[in-house]
XYZ file of C-alpha atoms in Angstrom:
627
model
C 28.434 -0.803 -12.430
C 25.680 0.781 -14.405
C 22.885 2.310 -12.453
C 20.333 0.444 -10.889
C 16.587 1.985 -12.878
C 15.757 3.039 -9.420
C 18.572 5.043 -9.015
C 17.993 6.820 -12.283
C 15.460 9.412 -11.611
C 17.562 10.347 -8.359
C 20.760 10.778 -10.699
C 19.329 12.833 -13.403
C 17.908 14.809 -9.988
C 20.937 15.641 -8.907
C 22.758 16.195 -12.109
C 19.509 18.908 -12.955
C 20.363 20.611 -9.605
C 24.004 21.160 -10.483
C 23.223 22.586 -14.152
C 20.885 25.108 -12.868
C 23.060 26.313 -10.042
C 25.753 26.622 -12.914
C 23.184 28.462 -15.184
C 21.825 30.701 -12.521
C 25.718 31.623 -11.635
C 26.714 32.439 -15.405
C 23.435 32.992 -16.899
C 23.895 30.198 -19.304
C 25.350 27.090 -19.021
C 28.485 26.388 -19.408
C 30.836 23.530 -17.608
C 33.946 25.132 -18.847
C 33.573 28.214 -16.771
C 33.271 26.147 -13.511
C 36.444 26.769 -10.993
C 37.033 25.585 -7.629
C 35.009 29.040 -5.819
C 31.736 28.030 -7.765
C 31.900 24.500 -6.449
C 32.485 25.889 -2.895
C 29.354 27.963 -3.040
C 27.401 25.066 -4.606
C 28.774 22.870 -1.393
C 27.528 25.897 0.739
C 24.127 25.939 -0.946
C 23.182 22.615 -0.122
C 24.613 22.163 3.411
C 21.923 24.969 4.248
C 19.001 23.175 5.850
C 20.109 19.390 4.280
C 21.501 16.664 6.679
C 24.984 15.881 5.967
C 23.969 12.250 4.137
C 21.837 14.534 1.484
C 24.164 16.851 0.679
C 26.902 14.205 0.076
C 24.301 12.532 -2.256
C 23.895 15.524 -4.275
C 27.323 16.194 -4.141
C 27.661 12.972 -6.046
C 27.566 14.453 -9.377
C 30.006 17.031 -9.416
C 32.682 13.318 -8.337
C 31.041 11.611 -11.210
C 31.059 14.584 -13.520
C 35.796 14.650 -13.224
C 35.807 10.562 -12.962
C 33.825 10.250 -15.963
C 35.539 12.984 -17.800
C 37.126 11.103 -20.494
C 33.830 9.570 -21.373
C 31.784 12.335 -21.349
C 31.481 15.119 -24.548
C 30.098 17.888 -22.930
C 29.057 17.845 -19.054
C 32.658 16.926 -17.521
C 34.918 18.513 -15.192
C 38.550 19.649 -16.199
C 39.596 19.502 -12.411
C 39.455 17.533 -9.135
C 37.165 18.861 -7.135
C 37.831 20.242 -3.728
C 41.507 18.532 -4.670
C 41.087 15.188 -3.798
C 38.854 15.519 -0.645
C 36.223 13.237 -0.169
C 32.401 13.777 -0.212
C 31.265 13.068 2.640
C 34.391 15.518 4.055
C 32.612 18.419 2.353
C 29.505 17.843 2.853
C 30.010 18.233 6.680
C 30.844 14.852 8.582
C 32.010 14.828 11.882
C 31.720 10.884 12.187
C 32.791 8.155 10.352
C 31.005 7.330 7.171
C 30.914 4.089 7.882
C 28.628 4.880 10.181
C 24.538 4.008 8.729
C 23.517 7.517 9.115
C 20.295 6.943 7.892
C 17.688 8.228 10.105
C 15.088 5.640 12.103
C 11.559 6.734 12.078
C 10.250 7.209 15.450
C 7.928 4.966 16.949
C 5.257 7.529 17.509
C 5.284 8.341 13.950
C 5.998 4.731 12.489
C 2.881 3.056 14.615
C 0.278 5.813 13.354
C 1.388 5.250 10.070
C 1.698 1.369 9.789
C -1.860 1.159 11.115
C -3.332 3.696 8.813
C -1.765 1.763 6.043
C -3.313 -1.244 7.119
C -6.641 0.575 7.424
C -6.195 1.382 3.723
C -4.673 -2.140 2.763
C -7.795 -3.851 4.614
C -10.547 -1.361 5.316
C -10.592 1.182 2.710
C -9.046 -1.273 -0.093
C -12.668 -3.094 -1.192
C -14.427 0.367 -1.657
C -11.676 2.295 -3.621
C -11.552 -1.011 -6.070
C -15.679 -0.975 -6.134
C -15.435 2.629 -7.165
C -12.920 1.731 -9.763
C -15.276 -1.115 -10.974
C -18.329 1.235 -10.831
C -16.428 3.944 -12.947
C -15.181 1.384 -15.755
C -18.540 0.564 -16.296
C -20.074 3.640 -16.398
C -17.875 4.550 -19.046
C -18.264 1.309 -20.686
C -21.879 1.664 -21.257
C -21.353 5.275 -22.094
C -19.136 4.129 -25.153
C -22.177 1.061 -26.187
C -24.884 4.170 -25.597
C -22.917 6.926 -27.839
C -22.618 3.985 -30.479
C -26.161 3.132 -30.160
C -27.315 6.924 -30.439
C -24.880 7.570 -33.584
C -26.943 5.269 -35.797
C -30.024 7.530 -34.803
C -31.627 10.466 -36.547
C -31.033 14.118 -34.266
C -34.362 14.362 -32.931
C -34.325 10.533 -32.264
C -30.848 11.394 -30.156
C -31.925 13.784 -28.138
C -35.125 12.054 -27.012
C -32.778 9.143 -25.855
C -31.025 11.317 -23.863
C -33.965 13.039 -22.443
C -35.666 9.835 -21.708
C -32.250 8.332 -19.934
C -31.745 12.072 -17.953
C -35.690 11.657 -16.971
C -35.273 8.071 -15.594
C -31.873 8.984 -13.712
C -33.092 11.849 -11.892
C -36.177 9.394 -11.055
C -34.032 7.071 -9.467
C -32.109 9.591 -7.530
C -35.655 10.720 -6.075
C -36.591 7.674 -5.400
C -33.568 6.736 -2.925
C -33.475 9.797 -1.844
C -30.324 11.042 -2.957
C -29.197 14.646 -4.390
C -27.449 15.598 -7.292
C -23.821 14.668 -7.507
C -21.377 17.809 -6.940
C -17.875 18.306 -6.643
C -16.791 18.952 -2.751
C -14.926 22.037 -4.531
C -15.116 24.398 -7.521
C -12.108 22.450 -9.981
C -12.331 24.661 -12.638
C -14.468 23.370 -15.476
C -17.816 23.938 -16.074
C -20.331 26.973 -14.211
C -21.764 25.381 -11.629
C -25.647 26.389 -10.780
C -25.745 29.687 -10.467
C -25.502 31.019 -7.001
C -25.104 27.861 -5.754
C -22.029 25.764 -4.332
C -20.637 23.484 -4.713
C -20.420 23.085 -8.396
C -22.489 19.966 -9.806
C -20.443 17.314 -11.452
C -21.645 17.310 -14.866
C -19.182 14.949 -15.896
C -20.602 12.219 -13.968
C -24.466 12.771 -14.776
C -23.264 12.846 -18.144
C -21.835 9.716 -17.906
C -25.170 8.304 -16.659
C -27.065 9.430 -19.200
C -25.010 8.645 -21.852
C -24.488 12.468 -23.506
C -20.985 13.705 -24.711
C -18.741 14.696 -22.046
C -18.363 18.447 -23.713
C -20.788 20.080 -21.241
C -21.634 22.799 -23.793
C -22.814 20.965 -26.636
C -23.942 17.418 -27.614
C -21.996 15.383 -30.041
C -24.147 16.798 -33.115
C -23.236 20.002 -31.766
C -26.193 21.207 -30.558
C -26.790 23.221 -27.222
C -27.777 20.495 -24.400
C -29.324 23.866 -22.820
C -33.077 21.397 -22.201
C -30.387 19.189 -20.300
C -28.760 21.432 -18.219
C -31.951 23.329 -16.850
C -33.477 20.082 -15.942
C -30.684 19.108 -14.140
C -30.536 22.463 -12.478
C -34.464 21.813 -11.687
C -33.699 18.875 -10.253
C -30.461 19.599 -8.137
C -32.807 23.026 -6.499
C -35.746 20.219 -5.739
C -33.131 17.429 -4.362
C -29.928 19.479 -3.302
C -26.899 17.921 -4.309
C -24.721 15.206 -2.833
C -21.129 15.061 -2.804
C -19.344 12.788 -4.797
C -22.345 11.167 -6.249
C -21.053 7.505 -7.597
C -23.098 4.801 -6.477
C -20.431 2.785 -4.078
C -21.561 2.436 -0.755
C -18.882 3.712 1.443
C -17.627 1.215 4.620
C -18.041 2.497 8.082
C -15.257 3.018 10.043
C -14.979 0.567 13.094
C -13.297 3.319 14.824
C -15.528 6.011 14.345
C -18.687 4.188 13.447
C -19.248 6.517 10.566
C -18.401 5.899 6.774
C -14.719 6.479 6.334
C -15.589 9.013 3.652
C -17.735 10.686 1.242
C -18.899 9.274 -1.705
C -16.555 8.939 -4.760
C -16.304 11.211 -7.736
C -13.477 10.727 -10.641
C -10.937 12.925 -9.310
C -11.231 11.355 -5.560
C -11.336 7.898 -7.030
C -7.985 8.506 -8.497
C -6.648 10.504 -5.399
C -7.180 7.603 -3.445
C -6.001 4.883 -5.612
C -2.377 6.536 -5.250
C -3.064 6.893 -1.638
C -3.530 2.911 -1.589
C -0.363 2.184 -3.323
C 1.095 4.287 -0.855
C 0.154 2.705 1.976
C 0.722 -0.895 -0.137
C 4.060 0.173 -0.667
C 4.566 1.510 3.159
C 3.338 -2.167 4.518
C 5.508 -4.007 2.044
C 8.648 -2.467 2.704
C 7.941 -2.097 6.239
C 6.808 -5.822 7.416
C 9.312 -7.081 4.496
C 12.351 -5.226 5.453
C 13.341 -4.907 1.594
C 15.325 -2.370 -0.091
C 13.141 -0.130 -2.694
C 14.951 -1.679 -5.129
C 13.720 -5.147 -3.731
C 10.093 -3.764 -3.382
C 10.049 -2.216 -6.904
C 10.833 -5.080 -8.425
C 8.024 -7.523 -7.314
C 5.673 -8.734 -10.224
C 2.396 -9.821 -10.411
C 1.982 -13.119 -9.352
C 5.362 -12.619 -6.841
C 2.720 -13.836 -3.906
C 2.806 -17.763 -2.836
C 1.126 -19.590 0.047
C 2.981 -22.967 1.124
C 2.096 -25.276 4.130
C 4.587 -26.182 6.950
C 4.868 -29.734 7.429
C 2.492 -30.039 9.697
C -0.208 -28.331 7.966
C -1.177 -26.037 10.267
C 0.369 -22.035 9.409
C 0.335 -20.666 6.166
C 3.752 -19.383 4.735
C 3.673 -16.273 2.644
C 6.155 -16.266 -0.046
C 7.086 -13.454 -1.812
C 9.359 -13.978 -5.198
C 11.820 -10.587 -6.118
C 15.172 -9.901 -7.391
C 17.876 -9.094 -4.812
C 20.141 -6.104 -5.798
C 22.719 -5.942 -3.092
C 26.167 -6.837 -3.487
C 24.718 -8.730 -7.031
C 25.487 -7.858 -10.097
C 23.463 -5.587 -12.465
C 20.550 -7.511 -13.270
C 20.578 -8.686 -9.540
C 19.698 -12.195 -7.844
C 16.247 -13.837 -7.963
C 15.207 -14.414 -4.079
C 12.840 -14.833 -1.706
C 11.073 -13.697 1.508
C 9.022 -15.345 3.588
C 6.357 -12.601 5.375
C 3.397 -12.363 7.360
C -0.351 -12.223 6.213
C -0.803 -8.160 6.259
C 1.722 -8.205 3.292
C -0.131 -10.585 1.483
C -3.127 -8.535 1.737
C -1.256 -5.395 0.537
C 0.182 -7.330 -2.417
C -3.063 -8.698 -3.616
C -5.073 -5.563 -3.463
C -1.871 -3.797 -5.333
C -2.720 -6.701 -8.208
C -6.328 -6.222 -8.087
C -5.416 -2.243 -8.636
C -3.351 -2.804 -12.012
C -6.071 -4.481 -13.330
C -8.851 -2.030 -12.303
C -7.764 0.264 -14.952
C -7.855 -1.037 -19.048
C -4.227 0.885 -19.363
C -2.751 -0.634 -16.487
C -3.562 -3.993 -17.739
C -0.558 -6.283 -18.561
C 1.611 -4.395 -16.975
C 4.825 -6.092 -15.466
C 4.748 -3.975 -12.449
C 3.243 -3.854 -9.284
C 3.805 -0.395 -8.858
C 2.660 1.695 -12.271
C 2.218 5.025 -12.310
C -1.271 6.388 -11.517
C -2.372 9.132 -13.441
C -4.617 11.227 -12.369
C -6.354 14.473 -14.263
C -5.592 17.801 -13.820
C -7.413 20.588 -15.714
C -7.073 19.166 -18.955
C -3.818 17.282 -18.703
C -2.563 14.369 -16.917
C -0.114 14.979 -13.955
C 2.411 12.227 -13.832
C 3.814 10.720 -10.197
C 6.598 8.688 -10.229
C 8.696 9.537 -7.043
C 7.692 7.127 -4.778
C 9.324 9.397 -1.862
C 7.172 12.352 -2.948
C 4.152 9.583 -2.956
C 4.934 8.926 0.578
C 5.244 11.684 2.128
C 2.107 13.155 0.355
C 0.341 10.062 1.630
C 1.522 11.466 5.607
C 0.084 15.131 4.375
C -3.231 13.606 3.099
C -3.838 11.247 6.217
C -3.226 14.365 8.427
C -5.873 16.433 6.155
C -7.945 14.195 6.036
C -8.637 12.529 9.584
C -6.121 14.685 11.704
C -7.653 17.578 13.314
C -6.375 20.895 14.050
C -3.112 20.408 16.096
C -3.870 17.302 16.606
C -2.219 15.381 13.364
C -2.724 11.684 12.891
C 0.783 11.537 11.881
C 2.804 13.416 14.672
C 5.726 15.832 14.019
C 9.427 14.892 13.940
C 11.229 16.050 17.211
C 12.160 19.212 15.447
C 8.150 20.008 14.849
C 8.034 19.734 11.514
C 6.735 16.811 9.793
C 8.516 14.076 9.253
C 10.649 13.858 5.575
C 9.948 10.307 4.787
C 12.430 8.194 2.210
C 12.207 4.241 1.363
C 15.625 3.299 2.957
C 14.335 4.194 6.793
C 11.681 1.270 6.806
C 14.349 -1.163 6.102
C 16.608 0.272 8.999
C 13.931 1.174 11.434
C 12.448 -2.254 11.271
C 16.260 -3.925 11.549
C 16.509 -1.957 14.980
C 13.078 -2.586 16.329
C 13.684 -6.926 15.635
C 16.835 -6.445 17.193
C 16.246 -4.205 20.591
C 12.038 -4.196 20.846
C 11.260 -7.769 19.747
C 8.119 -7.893 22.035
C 6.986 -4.401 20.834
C 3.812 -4.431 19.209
C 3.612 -2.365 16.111
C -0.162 -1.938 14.729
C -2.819 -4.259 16.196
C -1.642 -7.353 17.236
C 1.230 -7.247 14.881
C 4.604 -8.071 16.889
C 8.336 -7.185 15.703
C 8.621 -11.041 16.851
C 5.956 -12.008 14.643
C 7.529 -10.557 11.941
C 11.257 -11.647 12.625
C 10.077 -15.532 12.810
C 8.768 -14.779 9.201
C 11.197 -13.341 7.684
C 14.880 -14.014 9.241
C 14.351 -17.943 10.926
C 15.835 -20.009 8.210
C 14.413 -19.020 4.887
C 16.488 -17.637 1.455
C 15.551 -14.403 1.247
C 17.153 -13.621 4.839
C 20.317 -14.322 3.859
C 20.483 -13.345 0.406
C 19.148 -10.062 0.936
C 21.866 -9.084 3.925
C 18.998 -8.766 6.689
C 20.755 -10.918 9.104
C 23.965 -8.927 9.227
C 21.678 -5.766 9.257
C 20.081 -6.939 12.170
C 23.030 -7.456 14.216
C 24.524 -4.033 13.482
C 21.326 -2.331 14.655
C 21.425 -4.653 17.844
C 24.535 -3.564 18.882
C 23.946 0.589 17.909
C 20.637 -0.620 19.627
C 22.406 -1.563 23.097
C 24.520 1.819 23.283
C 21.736 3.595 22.847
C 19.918 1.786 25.848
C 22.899 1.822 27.897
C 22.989 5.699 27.102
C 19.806 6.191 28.042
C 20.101 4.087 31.255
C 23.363 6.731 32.123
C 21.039 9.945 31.359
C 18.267 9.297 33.433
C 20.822 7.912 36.810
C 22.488 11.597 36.514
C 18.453 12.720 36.683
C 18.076 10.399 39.699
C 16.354 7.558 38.322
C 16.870 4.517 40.378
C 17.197 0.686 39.448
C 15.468 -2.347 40.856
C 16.843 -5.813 40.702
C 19.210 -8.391 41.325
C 21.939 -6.960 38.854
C 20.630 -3.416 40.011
C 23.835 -2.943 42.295
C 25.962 -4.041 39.722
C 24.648 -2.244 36.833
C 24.824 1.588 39.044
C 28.242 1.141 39.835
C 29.187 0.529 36.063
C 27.274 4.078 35.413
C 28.695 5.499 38.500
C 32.253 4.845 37.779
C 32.051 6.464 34.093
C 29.913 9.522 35.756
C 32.816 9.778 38.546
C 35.724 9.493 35.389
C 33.945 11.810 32.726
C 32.433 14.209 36.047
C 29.531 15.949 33.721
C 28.730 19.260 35.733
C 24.718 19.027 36.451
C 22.410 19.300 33.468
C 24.811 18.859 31.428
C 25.251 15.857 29.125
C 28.871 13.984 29.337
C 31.282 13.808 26.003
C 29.204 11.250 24.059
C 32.219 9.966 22.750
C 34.527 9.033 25.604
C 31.142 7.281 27.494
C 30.484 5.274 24.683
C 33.982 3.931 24.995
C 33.386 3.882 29.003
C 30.366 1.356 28.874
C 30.954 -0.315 25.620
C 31.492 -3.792 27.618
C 28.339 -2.929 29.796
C 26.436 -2.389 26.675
C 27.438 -5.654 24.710
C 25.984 -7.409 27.673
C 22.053 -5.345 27.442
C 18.941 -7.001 26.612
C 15.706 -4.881 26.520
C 13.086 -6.571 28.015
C 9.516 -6.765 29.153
C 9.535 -7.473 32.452
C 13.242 -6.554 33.026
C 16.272 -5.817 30.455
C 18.847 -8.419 31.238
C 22.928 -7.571 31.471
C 23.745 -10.785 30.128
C 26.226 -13.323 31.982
C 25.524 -16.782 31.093
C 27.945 -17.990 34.169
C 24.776 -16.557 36.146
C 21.928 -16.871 33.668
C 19.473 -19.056 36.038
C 17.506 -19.202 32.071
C 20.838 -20.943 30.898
C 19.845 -23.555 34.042
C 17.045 -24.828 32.658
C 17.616 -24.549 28.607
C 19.422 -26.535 26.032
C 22.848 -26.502 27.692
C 24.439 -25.646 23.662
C 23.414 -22.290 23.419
C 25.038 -20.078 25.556
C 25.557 -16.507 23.385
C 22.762 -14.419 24.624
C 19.430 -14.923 27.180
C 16.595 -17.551 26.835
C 13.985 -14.503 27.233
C 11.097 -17.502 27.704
C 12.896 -18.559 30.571
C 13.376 -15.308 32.547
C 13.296 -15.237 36.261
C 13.821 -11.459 36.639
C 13.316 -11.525 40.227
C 15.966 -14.245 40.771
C 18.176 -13.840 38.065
C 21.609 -11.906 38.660
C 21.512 -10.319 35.266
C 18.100 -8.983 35.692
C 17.593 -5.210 35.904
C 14.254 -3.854 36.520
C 13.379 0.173 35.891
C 10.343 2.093 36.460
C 10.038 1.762 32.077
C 9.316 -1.865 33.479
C 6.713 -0.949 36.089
C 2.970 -1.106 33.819
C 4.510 -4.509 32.764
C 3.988 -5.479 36.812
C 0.914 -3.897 37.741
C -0.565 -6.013 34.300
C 0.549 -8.796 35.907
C -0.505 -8.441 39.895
C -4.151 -7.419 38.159
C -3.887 -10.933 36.745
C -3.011 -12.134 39.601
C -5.975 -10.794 41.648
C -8.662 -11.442 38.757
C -7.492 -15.227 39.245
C -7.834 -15.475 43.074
C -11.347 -14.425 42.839
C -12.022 -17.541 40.814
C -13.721 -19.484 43.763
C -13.097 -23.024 42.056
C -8.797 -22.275 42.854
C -7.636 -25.452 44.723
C -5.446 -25.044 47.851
C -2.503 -25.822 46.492
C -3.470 -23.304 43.147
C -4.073 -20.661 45.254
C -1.271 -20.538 47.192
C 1.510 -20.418 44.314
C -1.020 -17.335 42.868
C -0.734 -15.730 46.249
C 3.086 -16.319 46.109
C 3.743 -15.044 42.889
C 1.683 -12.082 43.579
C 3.504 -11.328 46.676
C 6.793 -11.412 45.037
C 5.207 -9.329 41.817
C 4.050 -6.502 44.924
C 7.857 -7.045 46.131
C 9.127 -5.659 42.574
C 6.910 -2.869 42.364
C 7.457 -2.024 46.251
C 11.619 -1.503 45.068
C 11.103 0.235 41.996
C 8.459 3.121 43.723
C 11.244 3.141 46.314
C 14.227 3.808 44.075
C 12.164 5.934 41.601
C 10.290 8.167 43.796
């Protein structure tokens, strides 16, 4: 199958990498010269400091380069490489490939980041797309001002311009406000001399409607009378960073604005910043593949009705790559309102801009200046992990980033397929978790895998279930490390579940501090495992010949817990730990709150009493077996 465009940019990546190692090993480059002890020190290259899964990736071309010999004229491979082995053999497996290796992003980095990107989406959104309003017109009336003044005599011209400087400095008196600067020295223009930061001359210029050359005027005269009333001016007012006229929000959780005022160059910085965090909400609250996400359109986003006319559906239309053919499969997702938000600020962004009109993307590239030339963007993995740098730069402070570390203590390398996989494992094992606000991993599950065509077209179902049942070995793991660390268990199935952890300690006998063969335990409590259920309250070791929730629910569904219905005090399966206790307190401090209601009947305030006595019961056992 031919390439998927996505995939492009990553193949022509790798195939670049290959051609320079060969041209820094000869000097020149030359495929015909390539033997077997070359490729082995190209293999060794990239294993150092790259996971396994990347260097079998970019290992990729030198496979393609000998199967596509007989097609190729000049970059092939005479020989088999590494004589037949496979890949992901050289690159370093120890595991079967079959295996998703791909890494999930950890919850303290993927709940900092959701939320930021929904600051962006819904906070910061409305002032970056005033700022891009505020700048098209400025430049507008620039153009209609520069027309106007052409038609005038020279003398005539630069009275204009006086006149227009004169009554723009006037105004900035009058509210108050200094000259606009750049927060840095960018190159460019002097700024006042002896003075920082460096005024922005482009701006003012745009105001007053003089040619953006800042040493002479479009007759090509000096604007030396400009300059030194401007520098007047910016000694009598100071200067203000930024300078554009948008009012910047305040941020409800600081109470001050979320930044300073806009200039060009920031304006654009945080445009890509906002398709960033659109793109991080999309794919994250979604659960599409890049390729999915890349290939919305505008006018993708529909709202239906249910039946009943009461919630709101959000529809988003794509094209479905997976197991399709080339061109892919039309389909769609049904998600919550956050995504909805992110895709309709993305459409109000391509049409900010006059060369991003018309466009049949939601994700262009965004240029943005650079000393005279225009930088072009159009990784979206480099986008995203310079979005995690500029959050921490920006509102982090000094060892204390907004985005944390990755559990080796450096940051964390995002890519676009671990939103799809760490959202799969969080539906499946952390349903009740919330994610950013009031935002629920349930919430977003009902949208987008309860009976609707994208969930089944796009393979999120199946996906799903294979990170449920990773997700249960790695709870029943868990539960084994901390009972050889002497955590206890609480609960009616607490007896039950200790001596299923006991027995494989007793078989595999880890010495103390030391973890057992990962290998042979999984095998040991793979039937315990099956059987897990995280929970709030308690996790549940399913057995629906004991479920008391199977008791009292639809007597046709049978295949895992009725979480609604849990009894975790009464129910054999339950399992209570101290991960469970805050969970219990909540709930006796309910309890209390309610019995000091003085309008409680009788009969009301006995069951309260009663439940609370049997919620103090539960936290009684697990301070006893914890502690």
């Amino acid at each position: 199958m031919r390439a998927t465009p996505v995939n492009v940019r990553r193949l022509f990546r790798s195939a670049l990498n290959f051609f320079n190692f060969v041209k820094a090993e000869y000097g020149v480059f030359d495929l015909g010269r390539v033997d077997q002890t070359l490729l082995d020190s190209f293999a060794k290259f990239l294993r150092s400091g790259r996971r396994p899964v990347i260097v079998m990736q970019l290992l990729g071309i030198v496979f393609d380069l000998y199967a596509f010999r007989n097609h190729l004229t000049v970059a092939k491979l005479p020989f088999e490489p590494w004589h037949g082995r496979k890949p992901a053999e050289v690159a370093g497996y120890r595991f079967s490939v079959e295996e998703n290796r791909t890494p999930r992003i950890p919850e303290t980095i993927i709940r900092p980041l959701l939320a930021w990107s929904l600051k962006y989406v819904t906070v910061f959104a409305p002032d970056i797309l005033a700022g891009r309003n505020e700048l098209q017109a400025l430049q507008q009336r620039h153009k209609t001002l520069a027309s106007e003044d052409a038609l005038a005599h020279r003398n005539e011209r630069r009275a204009r311009r006086q006149t227009r400087l004169i009554a723009y400095l006037d105004e900035r008196r009058r509210q108050g406000r200094g000259i606009p600067a750049w927060p840095v020295r960018i190159g460019g223009p002097a700024s006042l001399a002896g003075s920082e930061p460096p005024l922005n001359w482009q701006l003012i210029y745009l105001h007053v409607g003089a040619d953006a050359n800042l040493q002479r005027s479009a007759d090509g005269q000096p604007n030396n009378d400009m300059r030194r009333t401007v520098e007047a001016a910016a000694r009598e007012l100071g200067t203000e960073v930024g300078g554009m006229d948008t009012p910047i929000t305040v941020d409800p959780d600081t109470g001050n604005p979320w930044r300073a005022r806009f200039d060009a160059r920031a304006l654009a910085v945080e445009e890509r910043m906002l398709q960033a965090a659109c793109y991080v909400v999309c794919a994250y609250l979604t659960g599409m593949r890049d390729s999915e996400v890349q290939a919305m359109r505008p006018g993708c986003l529909s709202v239906i009705r249910t039946e009943d006319g009461l919630i709101d559906r959000h529809r988003v239309r794509s094209v479905a790559y997976k197991g399709k053919e080339t061109r892919g499969e039309e389909a769609e997702w049904i998600t919550i309102a956050p995504v909805a938000t992110a895709i309709a600020v993305l459409e109000q962004l391509i049409t900010r801009s006059v060369e991003r009109r018309g466009t049949e993307t939601l994700w262009p590239v965004l240029f943005i200046a650079r000393a005279r030339r225009q930088a072009l963007e159009t990784d979206i993995v480099t986008r995203l992990n310079q979005f995690r740098d500029y959050l921490n730069e920006r509102f982090g402070v000094d060892g204390e980033p907004v985005i944390p570390a990755g559990p080796d203590g450096r940051p964390w390398q995002l890519t676009t397929r671990q939103f799809r996989r760490t959202i799969a494992w969080h539906i499946a094992n952390r349903p009740f978790a919330t994610i950013a606000g009031m935002i629920q991993y349930k919430h977003v599950s009902v949208a987008a895998f309860e009976g609707y065509a994208g969930s089944s077209r796009s393979g999120s179902r199946a996906e799903v279930e294979i990170e449920h049942r990773l997700g249960q070995m790695d709870d029943i793991l868990s539960y084994f490390d901390e009972r050889q660390l002497g955590a206890g268990l609480s609960g009616p199935a607490a007896a039950r579940i200790g001596k299923s952890l006991d027995g494989a300690a007793a078989e595999l006998q880890p010495l103390p501090g030391m973890i057992a063969d990962r290998s042979r335990l999984r095998v040991l409590l793979a039937n315990t495992a099956r059987t897990l259920h995280v929970g709030v309250l308690a996790d549940c070791f399913f057995d629906p010949g004991t479920a008391v929730c199977l008791r009292q629910g639809a007597s046709g569904e049978r295949g895992a817990p009725m979480i609604s219905l849990c009894e975790p005090s009464r129910c054999p399966n339950a399992c209570i730990t101290a991960r469970h206790r805050p969970a219990w307190e909540r709930a006796a401090e309910n309890a209390k709150e309610v019995l000091k209601e003085k309008r409680l009947s009788q009969l009301q305030r006995l069951a309260v009493r009663e439940d609370l006595r049997r919620i103090e019961k539960v936290l009684s056992d697990v301070e006893v077996v914890n502690f």
